[in-house]
PDB file of C-alpha atoms in Angstrom:
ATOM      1  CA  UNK O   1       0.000   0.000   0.000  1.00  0.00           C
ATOM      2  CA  UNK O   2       1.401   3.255  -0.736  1.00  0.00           C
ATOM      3  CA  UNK O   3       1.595   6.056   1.900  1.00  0.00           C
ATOM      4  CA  UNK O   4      -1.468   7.846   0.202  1.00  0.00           C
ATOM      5  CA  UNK O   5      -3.201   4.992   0.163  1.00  0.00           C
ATOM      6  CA  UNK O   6      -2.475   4.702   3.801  1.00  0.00           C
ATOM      7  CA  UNK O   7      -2.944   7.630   5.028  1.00  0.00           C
ATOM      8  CA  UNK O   8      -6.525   8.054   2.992  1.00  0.00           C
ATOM      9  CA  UNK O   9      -7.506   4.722   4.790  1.00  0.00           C
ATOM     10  CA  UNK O  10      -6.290   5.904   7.983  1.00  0.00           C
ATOM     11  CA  UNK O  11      -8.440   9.562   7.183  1.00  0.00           C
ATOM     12  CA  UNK O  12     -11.188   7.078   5.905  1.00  0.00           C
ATOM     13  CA  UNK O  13     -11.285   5.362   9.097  1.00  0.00           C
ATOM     14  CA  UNK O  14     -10.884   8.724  11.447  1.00  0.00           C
ATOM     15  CA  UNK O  15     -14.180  10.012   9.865  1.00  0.00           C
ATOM     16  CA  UNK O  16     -16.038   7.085  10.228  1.00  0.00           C
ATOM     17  CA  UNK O  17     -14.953   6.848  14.130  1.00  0.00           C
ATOM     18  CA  UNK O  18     -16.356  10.189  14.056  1.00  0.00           C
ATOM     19  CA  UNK O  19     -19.889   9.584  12.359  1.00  0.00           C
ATOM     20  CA  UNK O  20     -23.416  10.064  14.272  1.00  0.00           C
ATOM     21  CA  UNK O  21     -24.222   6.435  13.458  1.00  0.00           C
ATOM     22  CA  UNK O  22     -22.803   4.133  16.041  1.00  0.00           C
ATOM     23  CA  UNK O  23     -22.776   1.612  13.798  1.00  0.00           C
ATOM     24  CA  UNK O  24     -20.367   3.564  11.670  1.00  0.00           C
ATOM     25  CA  UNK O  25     -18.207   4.250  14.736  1.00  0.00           C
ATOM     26  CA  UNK O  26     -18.344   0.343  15.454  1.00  0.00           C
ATOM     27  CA  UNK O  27     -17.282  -0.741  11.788  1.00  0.00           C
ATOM     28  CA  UNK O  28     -14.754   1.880  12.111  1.00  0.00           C
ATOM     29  CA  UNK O  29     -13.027   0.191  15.233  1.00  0.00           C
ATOM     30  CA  UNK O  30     -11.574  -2.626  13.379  1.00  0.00           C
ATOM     31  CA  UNK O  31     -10.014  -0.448  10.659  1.00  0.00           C
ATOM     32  CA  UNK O  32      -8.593   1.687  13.111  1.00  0.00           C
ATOM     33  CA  UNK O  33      -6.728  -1.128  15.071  1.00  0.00           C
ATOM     34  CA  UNK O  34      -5.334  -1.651  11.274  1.00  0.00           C
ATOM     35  CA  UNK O  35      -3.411   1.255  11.473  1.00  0.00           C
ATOM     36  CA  UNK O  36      -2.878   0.835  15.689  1.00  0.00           C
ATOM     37  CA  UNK O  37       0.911   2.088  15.292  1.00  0.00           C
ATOM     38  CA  UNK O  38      -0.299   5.591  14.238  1.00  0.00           C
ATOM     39  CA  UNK O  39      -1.341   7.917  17.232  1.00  0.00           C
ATOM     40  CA  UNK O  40      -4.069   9.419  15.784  1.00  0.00           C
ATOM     41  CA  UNK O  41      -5.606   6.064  15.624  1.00  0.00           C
ATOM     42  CA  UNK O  42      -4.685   5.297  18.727  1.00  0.00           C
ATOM     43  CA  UNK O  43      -6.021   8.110  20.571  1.00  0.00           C
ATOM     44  CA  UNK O  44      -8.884   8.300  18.669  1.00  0.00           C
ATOM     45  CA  UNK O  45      -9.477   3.887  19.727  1.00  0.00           C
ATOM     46  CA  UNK O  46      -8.805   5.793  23.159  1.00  0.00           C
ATOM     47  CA  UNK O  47     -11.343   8.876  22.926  1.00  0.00           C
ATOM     48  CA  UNK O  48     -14.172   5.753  21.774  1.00  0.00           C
ATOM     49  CA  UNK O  49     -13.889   4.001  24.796  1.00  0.00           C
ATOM     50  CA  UNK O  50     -15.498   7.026  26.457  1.00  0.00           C
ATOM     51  CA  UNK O  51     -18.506   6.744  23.637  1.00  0.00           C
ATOM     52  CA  UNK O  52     -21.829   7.060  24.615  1.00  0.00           C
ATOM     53  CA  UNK O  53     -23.050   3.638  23.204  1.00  0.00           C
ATOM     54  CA  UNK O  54     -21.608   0.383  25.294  1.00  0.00           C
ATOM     55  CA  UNK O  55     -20.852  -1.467  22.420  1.00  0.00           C
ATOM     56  CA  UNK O  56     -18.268   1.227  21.040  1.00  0.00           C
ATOM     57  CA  UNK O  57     -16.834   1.224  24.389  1.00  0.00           C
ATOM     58  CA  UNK O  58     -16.080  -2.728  24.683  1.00  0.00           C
ATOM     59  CA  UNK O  59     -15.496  -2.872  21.064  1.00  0.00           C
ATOM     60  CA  UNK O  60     -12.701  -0.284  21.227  1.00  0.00           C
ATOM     61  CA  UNK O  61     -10.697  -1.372  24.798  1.00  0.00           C
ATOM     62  CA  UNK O  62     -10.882  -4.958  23.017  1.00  0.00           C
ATOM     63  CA  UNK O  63      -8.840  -3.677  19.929  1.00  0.00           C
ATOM     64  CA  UNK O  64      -6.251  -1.795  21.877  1.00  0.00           C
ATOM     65  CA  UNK O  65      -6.277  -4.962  23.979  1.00  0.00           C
ATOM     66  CA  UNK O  66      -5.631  -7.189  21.061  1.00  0.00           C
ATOM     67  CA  UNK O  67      -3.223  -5.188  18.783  1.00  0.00           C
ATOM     68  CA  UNK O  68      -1.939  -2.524  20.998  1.00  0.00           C
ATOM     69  CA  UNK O  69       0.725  -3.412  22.713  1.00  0.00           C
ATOM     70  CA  UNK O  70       1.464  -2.639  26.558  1.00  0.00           C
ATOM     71  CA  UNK O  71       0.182   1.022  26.003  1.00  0.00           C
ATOM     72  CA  UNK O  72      -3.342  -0.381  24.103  1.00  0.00           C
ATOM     73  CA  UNK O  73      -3.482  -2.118  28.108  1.00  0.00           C
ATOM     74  CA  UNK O  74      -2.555   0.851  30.210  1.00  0.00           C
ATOM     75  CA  UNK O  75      -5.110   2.545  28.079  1.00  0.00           C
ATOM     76  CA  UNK O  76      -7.707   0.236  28.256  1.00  0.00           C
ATOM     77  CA  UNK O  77      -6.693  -0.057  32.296  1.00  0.00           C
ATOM     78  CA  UNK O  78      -6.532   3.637  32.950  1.00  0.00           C
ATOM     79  CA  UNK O  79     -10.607   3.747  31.746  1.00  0.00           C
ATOM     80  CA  UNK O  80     -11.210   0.735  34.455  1.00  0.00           C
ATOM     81  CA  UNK O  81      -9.953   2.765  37.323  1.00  0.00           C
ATOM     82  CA  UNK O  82     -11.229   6.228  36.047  1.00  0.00           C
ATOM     83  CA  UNK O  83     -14.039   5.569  35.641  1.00  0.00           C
ATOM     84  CA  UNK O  84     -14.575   2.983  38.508  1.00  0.00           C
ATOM     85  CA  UNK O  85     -18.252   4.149  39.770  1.00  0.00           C
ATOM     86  CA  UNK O  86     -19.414   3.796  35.742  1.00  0.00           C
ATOM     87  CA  UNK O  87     -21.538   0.678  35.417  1.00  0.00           C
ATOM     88  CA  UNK O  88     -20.943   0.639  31.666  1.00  0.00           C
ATOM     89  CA  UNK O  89     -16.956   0.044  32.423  1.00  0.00           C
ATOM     90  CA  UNK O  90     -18.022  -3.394  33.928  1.00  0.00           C
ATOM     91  CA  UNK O  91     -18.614  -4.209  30.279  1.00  0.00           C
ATOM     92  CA  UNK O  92     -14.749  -3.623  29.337  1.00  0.00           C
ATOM     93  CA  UNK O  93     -13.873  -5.670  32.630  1.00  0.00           C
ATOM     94  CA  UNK O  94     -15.583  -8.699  31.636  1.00  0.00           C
ATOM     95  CA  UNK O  95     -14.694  -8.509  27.894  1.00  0.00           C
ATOM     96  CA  UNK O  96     -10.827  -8.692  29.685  1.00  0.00           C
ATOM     97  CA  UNK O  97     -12.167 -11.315  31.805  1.00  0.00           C
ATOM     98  CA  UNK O  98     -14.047 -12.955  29.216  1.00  0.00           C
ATOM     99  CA  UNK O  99     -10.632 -13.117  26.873  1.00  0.00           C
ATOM    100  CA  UNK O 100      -8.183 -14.227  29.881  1.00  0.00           C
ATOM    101  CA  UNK O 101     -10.621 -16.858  31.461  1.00  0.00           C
ATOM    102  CA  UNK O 102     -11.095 -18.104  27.763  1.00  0.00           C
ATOM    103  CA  UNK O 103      -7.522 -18.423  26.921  1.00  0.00           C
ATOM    104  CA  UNK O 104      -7.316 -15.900  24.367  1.00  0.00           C
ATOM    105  CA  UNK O 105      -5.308 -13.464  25.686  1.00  0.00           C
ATOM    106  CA  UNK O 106      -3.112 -13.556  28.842  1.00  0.00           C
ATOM    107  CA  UNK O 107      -4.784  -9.911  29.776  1.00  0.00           C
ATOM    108  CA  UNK O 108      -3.922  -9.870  33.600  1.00  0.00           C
ATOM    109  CA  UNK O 109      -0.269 -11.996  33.498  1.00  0.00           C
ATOM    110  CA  UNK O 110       0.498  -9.252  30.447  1.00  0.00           C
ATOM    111  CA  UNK O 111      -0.652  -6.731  33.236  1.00  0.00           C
ATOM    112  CA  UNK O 112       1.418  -7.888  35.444  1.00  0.00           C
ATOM    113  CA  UNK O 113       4.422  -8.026  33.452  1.00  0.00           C
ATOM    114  CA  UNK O 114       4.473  -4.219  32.916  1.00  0.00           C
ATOM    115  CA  UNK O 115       6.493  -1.961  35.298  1.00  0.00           C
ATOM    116  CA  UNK O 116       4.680  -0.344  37.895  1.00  0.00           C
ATOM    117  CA  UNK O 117       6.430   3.202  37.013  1.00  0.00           C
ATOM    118  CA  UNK O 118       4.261   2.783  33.781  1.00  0.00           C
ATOM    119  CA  UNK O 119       0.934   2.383  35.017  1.00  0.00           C
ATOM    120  CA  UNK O 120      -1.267   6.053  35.727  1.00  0.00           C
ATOM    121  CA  UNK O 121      -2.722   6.110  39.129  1.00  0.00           C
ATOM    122  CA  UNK O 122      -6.181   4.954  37.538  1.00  0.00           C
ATOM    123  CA  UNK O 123      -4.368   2.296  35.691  1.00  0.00           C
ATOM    124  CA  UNK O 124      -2.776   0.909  39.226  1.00  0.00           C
ATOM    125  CA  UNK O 125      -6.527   1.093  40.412  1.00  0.00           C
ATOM    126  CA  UNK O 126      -8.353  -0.676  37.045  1.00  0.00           C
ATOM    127  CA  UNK O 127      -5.394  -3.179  37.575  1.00  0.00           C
ATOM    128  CA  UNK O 128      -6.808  -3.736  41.095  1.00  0.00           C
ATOM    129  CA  UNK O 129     -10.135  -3.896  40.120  1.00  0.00           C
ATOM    130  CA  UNK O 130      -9.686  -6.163  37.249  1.00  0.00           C
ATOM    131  CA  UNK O 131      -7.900  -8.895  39.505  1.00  0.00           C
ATOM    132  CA  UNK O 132     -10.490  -8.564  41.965  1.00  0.00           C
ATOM    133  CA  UNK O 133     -12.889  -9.616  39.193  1.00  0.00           C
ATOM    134  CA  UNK O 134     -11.087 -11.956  38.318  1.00  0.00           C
ATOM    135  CA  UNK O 135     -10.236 -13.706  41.875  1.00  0.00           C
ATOM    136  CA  UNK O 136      -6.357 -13.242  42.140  1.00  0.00           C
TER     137      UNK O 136
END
């Protein structure tokens, strides 16, 4: 692909993240963990788990999960302990519980194996929670 192909896909995808229609926003997701290693897309898979529609929430911490390295987790951590009184974050905790306990992804060892100078003071407490959830 060349790098106006790229960066029109990556533009593509921005807008759609952006659209009215959740169902946009949700398609969107997926394309936008395509191009994870940009930082627009990655703040903008950040600013969606904040949406105002659950799905775009889960669907969003689950890509930055899945293809986003150790920051994609801190993100996706940070939103568990800022946002700790939300019921609609319980939805990202058990999609991370749901992908550990299933053997998909290793979410809380790869937790674990992050330095603790890394992790946001919200992270250290969606860390917290999330092991509580998850009985260790």
């Amino acid at each position: 692909m060349t790098v106006d192909a790229n960066r029109a896909g990556l533009q593509a995808a921005l807008d759609m993240s952006r659209s009215p229609d959740g169902m946009q926003r949700i398609t969107a997701i997926a394309e936008l963990g395509g191009y994870i290693e940009n930082s627009d897309a990655r703040a903008r898979l950040e600013e969606l788990m904040d949406d105002d529609i659950v799905t775009v929430e889960v669907d969003a911490a689950e890509v930055l999960v899945r293809v986003g390295g150790q920051p994609g987790l801190l993100a996706v951590l940070d939103v568990l302990g800022r946002r700790t009184d939300d019921p609609d974050v319980d939805y990202i905790a058990y999609m991370l519980q749901n992908l550990d306990f299933g053997g998909e992804l290793p979410v809380l060892s790869d937790a674990l194996k992050i330095p603790e100078s890394r992790y946001s003071d919200a992270a250290k407490i969606g860390l917290e929670n999330l092991r509580r959830l998850m009985g260790k």
